[in-house]
mmCIF file of C-alpha atoms in Angstrom:
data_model
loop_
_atom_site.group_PDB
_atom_site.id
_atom_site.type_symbol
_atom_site.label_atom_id
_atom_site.label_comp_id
_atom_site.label_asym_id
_atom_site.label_seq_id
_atom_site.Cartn_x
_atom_site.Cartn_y
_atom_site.Cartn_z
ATOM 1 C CA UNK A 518 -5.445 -21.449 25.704
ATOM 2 C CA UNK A 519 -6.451 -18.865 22.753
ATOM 3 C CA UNK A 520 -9.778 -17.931 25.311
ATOM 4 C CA UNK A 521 -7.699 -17.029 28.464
ATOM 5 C CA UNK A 522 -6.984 -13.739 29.835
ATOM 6 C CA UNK A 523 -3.516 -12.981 29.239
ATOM 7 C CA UNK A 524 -3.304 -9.334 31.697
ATOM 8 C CA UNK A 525 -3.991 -11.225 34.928
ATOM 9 C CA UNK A 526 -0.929 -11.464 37.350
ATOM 10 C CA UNK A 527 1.261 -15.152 37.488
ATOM 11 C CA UNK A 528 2.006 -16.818 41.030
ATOM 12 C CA UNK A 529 5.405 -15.599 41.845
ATOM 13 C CA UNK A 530 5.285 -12.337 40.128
ATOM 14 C CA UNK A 531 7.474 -9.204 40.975
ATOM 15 C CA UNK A 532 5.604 -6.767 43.025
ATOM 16 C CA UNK A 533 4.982 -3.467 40.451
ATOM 17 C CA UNK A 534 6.716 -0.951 40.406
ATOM 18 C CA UNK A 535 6.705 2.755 39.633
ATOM 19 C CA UNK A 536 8.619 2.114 36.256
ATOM 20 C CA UNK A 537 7.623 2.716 33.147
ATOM 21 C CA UNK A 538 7.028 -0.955 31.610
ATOM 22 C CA UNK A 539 4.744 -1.479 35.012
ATOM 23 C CA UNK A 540 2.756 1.057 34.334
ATOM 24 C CA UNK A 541 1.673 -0.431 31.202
ATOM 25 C CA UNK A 542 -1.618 -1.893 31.352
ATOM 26 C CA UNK A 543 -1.166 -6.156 30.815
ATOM 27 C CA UNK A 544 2.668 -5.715 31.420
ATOM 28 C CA UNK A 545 4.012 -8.760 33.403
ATOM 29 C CA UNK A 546 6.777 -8.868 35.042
ATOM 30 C CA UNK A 547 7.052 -12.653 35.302
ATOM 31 C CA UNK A 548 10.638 -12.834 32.665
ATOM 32 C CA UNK A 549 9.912 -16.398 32.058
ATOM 33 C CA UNK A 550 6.504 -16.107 30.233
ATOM 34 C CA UNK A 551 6.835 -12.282 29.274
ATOM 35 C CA UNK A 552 8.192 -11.233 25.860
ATOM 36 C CA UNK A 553 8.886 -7.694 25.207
ATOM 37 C CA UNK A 554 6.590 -5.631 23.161
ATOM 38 C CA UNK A 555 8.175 -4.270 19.920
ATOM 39 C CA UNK A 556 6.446 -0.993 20.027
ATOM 40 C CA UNK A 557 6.356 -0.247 23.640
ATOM 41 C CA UNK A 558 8.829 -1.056 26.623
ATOM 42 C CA UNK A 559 6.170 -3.971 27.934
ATOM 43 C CA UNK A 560 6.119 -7.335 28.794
ATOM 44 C CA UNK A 561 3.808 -9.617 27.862
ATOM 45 C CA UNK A 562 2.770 -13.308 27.730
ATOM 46 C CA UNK A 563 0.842 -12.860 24.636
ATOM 47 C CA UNK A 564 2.317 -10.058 22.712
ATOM 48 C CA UNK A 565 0.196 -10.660 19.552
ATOM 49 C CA UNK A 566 -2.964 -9.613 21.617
ATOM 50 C CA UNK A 567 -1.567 -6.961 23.082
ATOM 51 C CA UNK A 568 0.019 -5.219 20.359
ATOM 52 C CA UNK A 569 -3.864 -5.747 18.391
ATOM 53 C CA UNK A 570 -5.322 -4.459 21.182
ATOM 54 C CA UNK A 571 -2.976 -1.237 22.251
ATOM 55 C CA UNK A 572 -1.123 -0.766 18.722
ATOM 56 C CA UNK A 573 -2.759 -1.621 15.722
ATOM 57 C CA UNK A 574 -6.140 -0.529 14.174
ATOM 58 C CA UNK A 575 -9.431 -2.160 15.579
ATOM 59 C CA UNK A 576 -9.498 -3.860 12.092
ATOM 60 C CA UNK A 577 -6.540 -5.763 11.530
ATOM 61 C CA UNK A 578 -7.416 -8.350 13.623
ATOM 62 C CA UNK A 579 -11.527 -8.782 12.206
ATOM 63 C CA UNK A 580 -11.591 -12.180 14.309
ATOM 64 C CA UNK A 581 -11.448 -10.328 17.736
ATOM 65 C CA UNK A 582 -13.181 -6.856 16.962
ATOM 66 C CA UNK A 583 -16.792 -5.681 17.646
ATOM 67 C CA UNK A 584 -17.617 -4.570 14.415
ATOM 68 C CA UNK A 585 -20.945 -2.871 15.830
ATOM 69 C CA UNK A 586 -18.406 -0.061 17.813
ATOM 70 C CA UNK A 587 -15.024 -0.741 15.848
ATOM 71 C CA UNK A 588 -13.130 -1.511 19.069
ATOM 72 C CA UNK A 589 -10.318 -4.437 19.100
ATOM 73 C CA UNK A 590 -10.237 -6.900 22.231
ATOM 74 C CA UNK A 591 -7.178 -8.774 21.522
ATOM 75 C CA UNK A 592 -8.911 -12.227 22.234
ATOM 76 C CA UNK A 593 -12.367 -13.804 22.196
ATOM 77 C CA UNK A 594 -13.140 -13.764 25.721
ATOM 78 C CA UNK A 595 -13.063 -10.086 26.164
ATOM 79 C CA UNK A 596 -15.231 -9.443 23.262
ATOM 80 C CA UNK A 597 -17.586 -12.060 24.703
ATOM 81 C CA UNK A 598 -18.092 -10.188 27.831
ATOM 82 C CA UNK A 599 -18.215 -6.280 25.395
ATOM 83 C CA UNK A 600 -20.801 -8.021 23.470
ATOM 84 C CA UNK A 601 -22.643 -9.066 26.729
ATOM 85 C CA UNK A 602 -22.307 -5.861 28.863
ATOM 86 C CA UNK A 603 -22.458 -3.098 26.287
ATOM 87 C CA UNK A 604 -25.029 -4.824 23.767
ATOM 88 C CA UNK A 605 -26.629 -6.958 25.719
ATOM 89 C CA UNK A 606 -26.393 -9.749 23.078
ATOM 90 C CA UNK A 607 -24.554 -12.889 21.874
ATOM 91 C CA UNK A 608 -21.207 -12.661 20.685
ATOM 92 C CA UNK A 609 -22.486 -13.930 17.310
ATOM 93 C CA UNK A 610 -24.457 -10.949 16.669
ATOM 94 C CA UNK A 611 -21.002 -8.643 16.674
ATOM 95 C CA UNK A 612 -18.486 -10.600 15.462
ATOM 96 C CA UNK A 613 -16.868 -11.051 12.105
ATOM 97 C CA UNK A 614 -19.131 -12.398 9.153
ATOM 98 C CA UNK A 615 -18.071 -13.403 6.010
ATOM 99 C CA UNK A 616 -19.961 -10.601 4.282
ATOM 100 C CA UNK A 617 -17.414 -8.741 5.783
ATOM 101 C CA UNK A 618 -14.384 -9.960 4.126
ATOM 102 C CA UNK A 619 -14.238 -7.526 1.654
ATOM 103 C CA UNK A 620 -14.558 -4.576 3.453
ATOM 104 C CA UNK A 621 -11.700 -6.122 5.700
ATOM 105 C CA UNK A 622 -9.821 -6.974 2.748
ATOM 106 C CA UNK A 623 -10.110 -2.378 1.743
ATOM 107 C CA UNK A 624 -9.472 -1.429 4.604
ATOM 108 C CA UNK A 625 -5.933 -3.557 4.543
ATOM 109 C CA UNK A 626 -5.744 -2.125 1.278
ATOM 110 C CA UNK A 627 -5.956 1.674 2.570
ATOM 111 C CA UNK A 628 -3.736 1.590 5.648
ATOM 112 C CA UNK A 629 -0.752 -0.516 3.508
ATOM 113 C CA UNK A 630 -1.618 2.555 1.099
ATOM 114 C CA UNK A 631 -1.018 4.952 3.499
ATOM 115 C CA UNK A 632 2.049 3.560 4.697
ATOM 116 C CA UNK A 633 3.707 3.637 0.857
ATOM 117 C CA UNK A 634 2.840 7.461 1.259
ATOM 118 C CA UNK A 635 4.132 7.450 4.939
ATOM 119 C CA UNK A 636 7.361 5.341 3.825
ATOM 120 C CA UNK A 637 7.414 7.822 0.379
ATOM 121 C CA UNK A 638 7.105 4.053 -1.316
ATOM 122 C CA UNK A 639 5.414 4.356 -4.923
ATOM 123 C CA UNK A 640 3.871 0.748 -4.875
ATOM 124 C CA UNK A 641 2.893 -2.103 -2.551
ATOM 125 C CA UNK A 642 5.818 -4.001 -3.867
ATOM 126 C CA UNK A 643 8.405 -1.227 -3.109
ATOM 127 C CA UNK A 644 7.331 -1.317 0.781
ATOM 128 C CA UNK A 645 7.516 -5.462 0.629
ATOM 129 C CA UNK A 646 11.268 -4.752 -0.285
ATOM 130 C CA UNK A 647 11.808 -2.173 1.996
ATOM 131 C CA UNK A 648 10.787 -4.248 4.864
ATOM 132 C CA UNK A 649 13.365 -6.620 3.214
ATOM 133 C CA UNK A 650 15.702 -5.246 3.649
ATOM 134 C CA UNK A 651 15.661 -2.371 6.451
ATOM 135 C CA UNK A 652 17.683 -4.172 9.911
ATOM 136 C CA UNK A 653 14.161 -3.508 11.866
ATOM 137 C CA UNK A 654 12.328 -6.005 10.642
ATOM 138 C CA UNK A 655 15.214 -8.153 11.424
ATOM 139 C CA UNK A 656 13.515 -9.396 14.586
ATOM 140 C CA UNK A 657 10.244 -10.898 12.404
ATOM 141 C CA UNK A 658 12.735 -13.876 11.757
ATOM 142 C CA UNK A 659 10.920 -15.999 13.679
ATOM 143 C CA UNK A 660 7.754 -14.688 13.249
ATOM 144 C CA UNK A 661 4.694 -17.340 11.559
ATOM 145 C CA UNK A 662 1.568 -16.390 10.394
ATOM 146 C CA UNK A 663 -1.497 -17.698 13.073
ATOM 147 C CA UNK A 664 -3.465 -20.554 11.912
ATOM 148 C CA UNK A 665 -7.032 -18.283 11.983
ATOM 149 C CA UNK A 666 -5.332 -15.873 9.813
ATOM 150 C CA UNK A 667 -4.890 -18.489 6.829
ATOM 151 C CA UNK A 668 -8.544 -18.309 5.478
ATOM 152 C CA UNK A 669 -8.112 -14.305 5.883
ATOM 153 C CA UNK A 670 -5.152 -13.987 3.619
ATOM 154 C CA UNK A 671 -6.681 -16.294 1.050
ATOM 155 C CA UNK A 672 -9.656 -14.388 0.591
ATOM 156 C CA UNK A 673 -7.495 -11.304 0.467
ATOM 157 C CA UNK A 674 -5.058 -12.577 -2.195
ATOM 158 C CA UNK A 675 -7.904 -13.349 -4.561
ATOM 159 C CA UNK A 676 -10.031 -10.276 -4.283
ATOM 160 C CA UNK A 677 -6.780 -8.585 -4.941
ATOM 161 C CA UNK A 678 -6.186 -10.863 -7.614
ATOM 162 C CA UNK A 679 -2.638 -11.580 -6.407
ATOM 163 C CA UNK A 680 -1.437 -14.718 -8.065
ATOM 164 C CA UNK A 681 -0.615 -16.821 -4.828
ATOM 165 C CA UNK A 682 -1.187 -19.905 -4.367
ATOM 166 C CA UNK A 683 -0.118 -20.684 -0.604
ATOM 167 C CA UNK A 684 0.738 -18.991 2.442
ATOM 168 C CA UNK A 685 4.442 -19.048 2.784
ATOM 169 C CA UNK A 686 7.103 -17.873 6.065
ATOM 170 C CA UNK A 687 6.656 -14.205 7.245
ATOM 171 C CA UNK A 688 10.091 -13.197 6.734
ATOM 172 C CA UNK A 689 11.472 -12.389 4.403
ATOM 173 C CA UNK A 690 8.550 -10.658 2.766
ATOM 174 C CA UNK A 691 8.146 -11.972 -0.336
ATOM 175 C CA UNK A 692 4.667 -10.728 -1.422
ATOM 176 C CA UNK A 693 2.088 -7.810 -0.270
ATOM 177 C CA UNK A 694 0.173 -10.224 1.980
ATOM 178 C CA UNK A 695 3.098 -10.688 4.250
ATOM 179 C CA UNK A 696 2.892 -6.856 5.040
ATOM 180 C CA UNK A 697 -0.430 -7.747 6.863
ATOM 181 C CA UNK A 698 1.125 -9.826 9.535
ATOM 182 C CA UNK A 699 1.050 -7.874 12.938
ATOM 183 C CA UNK A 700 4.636 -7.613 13.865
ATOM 184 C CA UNK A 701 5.739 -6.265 10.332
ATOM 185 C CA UNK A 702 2.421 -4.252 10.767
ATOM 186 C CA UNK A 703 3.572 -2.705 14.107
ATOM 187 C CA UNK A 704 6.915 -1.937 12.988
ATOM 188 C CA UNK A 705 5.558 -0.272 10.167
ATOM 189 C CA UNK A 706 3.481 1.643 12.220
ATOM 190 C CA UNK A 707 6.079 2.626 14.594
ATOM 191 C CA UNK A 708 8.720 4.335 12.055
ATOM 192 C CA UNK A 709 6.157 7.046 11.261
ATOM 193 C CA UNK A 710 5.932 10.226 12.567
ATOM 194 C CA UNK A 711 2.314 9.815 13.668
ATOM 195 C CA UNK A 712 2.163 6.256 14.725
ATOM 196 C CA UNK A 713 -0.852 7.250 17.399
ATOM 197 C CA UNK A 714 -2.803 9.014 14.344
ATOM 198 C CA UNK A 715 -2.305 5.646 12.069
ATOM 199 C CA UNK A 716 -4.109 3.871 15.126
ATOM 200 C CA UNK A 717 -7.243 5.137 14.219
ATOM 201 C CA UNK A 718 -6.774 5.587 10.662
ATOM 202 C CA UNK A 719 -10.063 4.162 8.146
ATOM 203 C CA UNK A 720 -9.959 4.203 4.344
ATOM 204 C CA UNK A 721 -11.521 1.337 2.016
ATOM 205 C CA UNK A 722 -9.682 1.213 -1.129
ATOM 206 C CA UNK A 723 -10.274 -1.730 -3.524
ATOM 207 C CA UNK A 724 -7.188 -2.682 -5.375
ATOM 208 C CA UNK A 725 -9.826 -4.827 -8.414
ATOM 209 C CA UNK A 726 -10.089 -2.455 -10.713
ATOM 210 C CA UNK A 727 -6.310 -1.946 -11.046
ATOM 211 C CA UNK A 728 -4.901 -4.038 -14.031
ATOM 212 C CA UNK A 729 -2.606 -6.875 -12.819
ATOM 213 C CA UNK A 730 -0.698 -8.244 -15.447
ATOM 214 C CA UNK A 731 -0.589 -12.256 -15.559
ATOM 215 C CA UNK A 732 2.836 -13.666 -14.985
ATOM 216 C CA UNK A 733 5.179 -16.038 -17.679
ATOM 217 C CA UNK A 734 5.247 -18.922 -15.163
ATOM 218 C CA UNK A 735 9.052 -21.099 -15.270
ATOM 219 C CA UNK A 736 10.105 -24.188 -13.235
ATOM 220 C CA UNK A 737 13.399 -24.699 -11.432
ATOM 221 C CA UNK A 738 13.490 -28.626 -12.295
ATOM 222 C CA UNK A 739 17.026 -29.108 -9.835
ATOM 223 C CA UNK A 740 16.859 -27.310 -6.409
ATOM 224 C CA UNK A 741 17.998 -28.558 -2.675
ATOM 225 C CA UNK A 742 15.469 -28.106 -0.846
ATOM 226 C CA UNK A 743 16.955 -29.415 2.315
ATOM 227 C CA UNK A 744 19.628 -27.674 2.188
ATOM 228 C CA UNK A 745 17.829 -24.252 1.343
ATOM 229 C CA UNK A 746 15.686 -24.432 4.565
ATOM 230 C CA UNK A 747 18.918 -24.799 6.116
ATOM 231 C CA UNK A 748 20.250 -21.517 5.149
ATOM 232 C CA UNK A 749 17.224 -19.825 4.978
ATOM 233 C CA UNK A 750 16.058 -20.818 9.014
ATOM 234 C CA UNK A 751 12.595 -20.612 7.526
ATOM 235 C CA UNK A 752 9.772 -23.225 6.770
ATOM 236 C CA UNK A 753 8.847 -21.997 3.334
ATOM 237 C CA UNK A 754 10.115 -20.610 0.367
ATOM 238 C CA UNK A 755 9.400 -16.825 -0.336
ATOM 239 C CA UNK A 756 7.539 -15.803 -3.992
ATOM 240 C CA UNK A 757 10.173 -15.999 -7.069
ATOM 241 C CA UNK A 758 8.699 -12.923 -8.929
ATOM 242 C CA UNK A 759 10.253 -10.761 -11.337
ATOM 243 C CA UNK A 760 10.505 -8.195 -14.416
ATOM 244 C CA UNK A 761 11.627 -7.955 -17.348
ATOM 245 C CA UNK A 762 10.559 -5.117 -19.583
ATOM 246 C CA UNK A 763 7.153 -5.159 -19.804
ATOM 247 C CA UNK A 764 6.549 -9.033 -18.725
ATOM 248 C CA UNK A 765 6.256 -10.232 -15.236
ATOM 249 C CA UNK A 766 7.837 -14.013 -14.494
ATOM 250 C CA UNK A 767 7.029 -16.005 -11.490
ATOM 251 C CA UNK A 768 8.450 -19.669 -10.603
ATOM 252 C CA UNK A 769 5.429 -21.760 -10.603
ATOM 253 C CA UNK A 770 7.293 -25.305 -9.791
ATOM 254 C CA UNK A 771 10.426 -26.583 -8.471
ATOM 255 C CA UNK A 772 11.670 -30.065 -8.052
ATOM 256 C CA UNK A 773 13.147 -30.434 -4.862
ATOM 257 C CA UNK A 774 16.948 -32.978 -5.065
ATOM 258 C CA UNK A 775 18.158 -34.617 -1.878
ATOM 259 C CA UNK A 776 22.155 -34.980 -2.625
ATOM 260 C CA UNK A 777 22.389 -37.126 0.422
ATOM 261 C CA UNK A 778 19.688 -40.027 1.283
ATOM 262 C CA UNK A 779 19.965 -39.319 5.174
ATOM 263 C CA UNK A 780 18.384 -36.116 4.317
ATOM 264 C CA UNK A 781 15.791 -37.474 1.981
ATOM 265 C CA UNK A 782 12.323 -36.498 3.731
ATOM 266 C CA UNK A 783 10.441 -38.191 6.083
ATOM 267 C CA UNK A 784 6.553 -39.588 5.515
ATOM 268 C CA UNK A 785 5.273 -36.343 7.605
ATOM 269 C CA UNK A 786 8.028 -33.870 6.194
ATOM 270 C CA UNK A 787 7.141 -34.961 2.824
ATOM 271 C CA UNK A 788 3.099 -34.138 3.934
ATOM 272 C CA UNK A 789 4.520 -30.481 5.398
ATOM 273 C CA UNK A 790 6.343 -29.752 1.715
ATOM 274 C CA UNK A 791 3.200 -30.760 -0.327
ATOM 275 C CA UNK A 792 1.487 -28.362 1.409
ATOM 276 C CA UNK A 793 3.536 -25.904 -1.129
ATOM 277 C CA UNK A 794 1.797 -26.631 -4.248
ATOM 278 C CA UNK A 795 4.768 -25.640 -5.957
ATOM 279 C CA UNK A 796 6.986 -28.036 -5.131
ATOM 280 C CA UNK A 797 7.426 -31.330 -6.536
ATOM 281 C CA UNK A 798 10.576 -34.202 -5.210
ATOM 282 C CA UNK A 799 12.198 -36.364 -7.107
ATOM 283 C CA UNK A 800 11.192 -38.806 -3.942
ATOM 284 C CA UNK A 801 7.596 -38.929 -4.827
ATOM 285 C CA UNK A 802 8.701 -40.187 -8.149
ATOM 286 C CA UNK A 803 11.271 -43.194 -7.395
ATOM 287 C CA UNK A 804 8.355 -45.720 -7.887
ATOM 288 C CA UNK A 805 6.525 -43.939 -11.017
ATOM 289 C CA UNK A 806 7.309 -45.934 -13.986
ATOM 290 C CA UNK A 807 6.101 -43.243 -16.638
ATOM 291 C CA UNK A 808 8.600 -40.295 -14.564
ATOM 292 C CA UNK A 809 10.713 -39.869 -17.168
ATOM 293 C CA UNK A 810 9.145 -40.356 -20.824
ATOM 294 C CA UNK A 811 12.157 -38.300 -22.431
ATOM 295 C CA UNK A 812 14.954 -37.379 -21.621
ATOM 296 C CA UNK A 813 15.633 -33.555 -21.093
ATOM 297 C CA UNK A 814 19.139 -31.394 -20.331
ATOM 298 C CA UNK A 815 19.181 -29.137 -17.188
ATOM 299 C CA UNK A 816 20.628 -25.425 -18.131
ATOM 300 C CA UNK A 817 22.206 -24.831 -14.650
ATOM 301 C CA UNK A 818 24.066 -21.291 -12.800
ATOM 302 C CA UNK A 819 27.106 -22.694 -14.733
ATOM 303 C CA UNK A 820 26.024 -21.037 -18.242
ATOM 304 C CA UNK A 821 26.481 -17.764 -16.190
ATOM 305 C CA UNK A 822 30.100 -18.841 -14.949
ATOM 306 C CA UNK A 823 32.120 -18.184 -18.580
ATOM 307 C CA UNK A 824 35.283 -17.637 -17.370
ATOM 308 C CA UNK A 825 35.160 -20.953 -15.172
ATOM 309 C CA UNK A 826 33.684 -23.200 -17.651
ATOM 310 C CA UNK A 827 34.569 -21.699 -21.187
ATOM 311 C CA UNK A 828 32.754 -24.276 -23.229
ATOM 312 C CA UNK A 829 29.530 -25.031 -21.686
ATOM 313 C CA UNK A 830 27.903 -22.153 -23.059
ATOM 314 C CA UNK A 831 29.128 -23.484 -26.660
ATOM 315 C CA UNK A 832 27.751 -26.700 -26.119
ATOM 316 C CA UNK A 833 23.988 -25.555 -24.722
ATOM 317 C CA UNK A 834 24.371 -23.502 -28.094
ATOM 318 C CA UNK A 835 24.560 -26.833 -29.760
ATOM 319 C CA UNK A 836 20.903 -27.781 -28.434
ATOM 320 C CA UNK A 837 17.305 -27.417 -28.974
ATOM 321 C CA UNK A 838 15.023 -25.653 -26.657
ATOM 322 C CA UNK A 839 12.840 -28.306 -27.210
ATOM 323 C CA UNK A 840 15.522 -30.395 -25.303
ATOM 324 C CA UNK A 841 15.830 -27.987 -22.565
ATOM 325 C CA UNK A 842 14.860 -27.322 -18.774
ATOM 326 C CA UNK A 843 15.950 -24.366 -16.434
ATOM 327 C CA UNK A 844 17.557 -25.686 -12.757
ATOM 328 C CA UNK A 845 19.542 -23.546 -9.994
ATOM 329 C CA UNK A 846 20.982 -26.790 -8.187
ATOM 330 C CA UNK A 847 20.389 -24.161 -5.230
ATOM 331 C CA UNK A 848 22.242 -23.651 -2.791
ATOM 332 C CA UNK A 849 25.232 -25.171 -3.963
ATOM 333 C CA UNK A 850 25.978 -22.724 -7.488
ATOM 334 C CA UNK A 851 26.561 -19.606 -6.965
ATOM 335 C CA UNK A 852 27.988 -17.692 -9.436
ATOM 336 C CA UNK A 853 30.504 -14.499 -9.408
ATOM 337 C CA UNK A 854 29.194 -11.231 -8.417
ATOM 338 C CA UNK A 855 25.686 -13.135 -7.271
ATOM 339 C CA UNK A 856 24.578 -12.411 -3.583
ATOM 340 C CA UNK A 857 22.962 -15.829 -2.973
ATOM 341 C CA UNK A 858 22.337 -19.205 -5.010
ATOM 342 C CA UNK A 859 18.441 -19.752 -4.819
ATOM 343 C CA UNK A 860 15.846 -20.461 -7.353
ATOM 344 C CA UNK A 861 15.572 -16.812 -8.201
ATOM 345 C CA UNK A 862 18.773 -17.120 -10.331
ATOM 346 C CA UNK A 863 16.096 -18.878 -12.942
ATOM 347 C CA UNK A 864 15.908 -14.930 -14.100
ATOM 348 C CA UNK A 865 19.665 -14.686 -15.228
ATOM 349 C CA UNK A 866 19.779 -18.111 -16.565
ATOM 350 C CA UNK A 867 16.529 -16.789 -18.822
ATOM 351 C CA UNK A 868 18.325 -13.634 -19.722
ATOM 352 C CA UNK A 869 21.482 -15.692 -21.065
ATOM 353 C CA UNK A 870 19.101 -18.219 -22.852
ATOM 354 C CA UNK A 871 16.914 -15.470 -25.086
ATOM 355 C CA UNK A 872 20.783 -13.742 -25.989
ATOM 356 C CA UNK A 873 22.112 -17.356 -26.893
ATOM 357 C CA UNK A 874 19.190 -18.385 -28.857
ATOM 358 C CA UNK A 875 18.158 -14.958 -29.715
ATOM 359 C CA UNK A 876 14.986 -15.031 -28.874
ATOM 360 C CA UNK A 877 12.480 -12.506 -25.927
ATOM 361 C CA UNK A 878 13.148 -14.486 -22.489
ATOM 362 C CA UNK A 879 8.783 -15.321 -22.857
ATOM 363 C CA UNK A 880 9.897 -17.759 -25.294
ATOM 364 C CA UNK A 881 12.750 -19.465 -23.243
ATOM 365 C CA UNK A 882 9.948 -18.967 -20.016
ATOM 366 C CA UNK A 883 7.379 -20.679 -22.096
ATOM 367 C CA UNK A 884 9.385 -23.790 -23.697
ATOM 368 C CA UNK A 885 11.375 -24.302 -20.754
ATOM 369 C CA UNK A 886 8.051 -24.711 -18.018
ATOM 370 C CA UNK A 887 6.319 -27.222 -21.127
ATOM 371 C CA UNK A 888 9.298 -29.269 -21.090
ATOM 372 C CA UNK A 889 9.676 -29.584 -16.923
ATOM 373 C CA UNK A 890 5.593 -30.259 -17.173
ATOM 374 C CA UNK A 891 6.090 -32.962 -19.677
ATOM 375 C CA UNK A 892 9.156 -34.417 -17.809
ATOM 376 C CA UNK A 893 7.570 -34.360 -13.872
ATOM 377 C CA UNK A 894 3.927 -35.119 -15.412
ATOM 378 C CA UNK A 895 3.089 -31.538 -13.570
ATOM 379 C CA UNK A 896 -0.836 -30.510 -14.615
#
């Protein structure tokens, strides 16, 4: 299906008319295939190719360019039949290599670049939370990264040296390698001023040389992870990353709960969520005899809910760290003036800990992640 022309005409179509989405070239007028374009009025069966092909530089899409001319094709088959006409060759000779990869990954590099200058966005990071949270980019909801553009984004998140270890959902952006996908790519394109200019804009820019701090890694040990990908309408979890001074903190594990066991997961769900190599159930470990060597105490949202539960603070006080372990029990704690229960309230838990103990928040980061390691036998 990938290989097939997607401008040719469907049995049934509307005769064309004089209007302005039928004068666009691969605009179909047949409403039950055809989506609409998000950059121009069109319709199309398969928008992806068509907004690589009409709206998007010849290079984000490496897979179906000729990278002899530095034109984009939108699918194989058309640069099959470039690669025969024009150069008289095979399409192997023409098409993406994997000495290429970096020069791919630079030129990513220098249009997302340009669009923190377009977007008056200092870093990388600052666009991934614009596109966060501006009501455009609403419509990438849905949206899933294509299965050939996996082994791209890997390559590109470790000559970047971006700490990822798996591709999660599209939206919402969690990390700088979701700005590559081709819708949020569009969109981005579309809000500037010069949207036609960006088309054709080239500029390699290697992010290695630039210093990227290594992050304090922390594990949520008591999340619901069922009922997080209910609220959330997406397959994965986005990138807990945050900072504190002058130290960077990322979640590195979670250990997914099931409160009810008609929602505990299936043999191929629990295949789809070990595909995030951050995650670890409480399921997997029902039949492990050495699960729990010693016994640890879950610091929870509640430490950050004083006025409801006055002496939980003074009895966490009370503790060791050594006996410690961070959880959210997301989404069901949520606590007063918080916009959302998720894993990411790890970071105020942290905060409370290092005032309580009186120690920096690495320390509480550091203890915390040994003791969910030693507890979950997590490597």
């Amino acid at each position: 299906m990938d290989d097939e022309l997607d401008y040719g005409p469907f049995d049934g179509e509307i005769p064309e008319r004089l209007e302005e989405d039928a004068r666009i070239k691969g605009s179909s007028r047949n409403l039950s295939k055809a989506r609409l374009c998000p950059v121009c009025p069109g319709r199309f069966t398969n928008v992806r190719r068509h907004v690589f092909h009409q709206h998007l530089p010849w290079y984000t899409n490496p897979l179906t360019a000729c990278w002899t001319c530095h034109k984009q094709f939108g699918q194989n088959k058309m640069l099959e039949n470039h690669c025969l006409e024009l150069h008289n060759c095979n399409i192997a000779d023409n098409i993406f290599k994997e000495e290429y990869q970096s020069v791919w990954t630079e030129l990513m590099n220098g249009l997302l670049l340009e669009l923190c200058q377009r977007y008056d966005k200092k870093t990388l990071d600052h666009l991934v939370e614009y596109v966060r949270t501006e009501a455009v980019f609403k419509q990438c909801q849905s949206a899933v990264f294509h299965w050939t553009d996996i082994p791209l984004l890997n390559f590109y998140n470790k000559k970047n040296r971006f700490d990822v270890e798996v591709i999660h959902a599209v939206f919402p952006p969690s990390a700088i390698y979701s700005l590559v996908h081709w819708k949020i790519l569009a969109l981005l394109l579309k809000g500037t001023e010069d949207a036609e200019n960006l088309i054709t804009f080239e500029k390699e820019i290697s992010l290695y040389q630039c210093s990227i701090q290594k992050a304090i890694m922390v594990t949520d040990s008591h999340f619901h992870l069922d009922k997080m990908k209910q609220q959330a309408r997406f397959s994965g979890l986005p990138i807990y990353k945050w900072k504190d001074g002058e130290s960077v903190y990322q979640i590195r594990h979670l250990i997914a709960n099931y409160a009810f066991p008609r929602r505990w997961p299936t043999i191929e769900e629990m295949g789809e969520i070990r595909r995030d190599r951050r995650i670890r159930s409480t399921a997997e470990y029902r039949q492990c005899k050495a699960m729990f060597p010693n016994g640890k105490f879950g610091i929870s949202p509640f430490l950050l809910m004083d006025n409801k539960y006055p002496g939980y603070r003074a009895t966490v006080c009370e503790m060791k760290l050594e006996d410690l372990v961070l959880e959210t029990d997301s989404p069901y704690l949520k606590p007063q003036g918080h916009n959302e229960a998720s894993p990411g309230l790890l970071k105020e838990i942290i905060w409370k800990l290092a005032s309580m103990f009186d120690v920096h928040s690495e320390e509480i980061a550091r203890v915390t992640t040994r003791n969910a390691s030693q507890l979950y036998n997590i490597n």
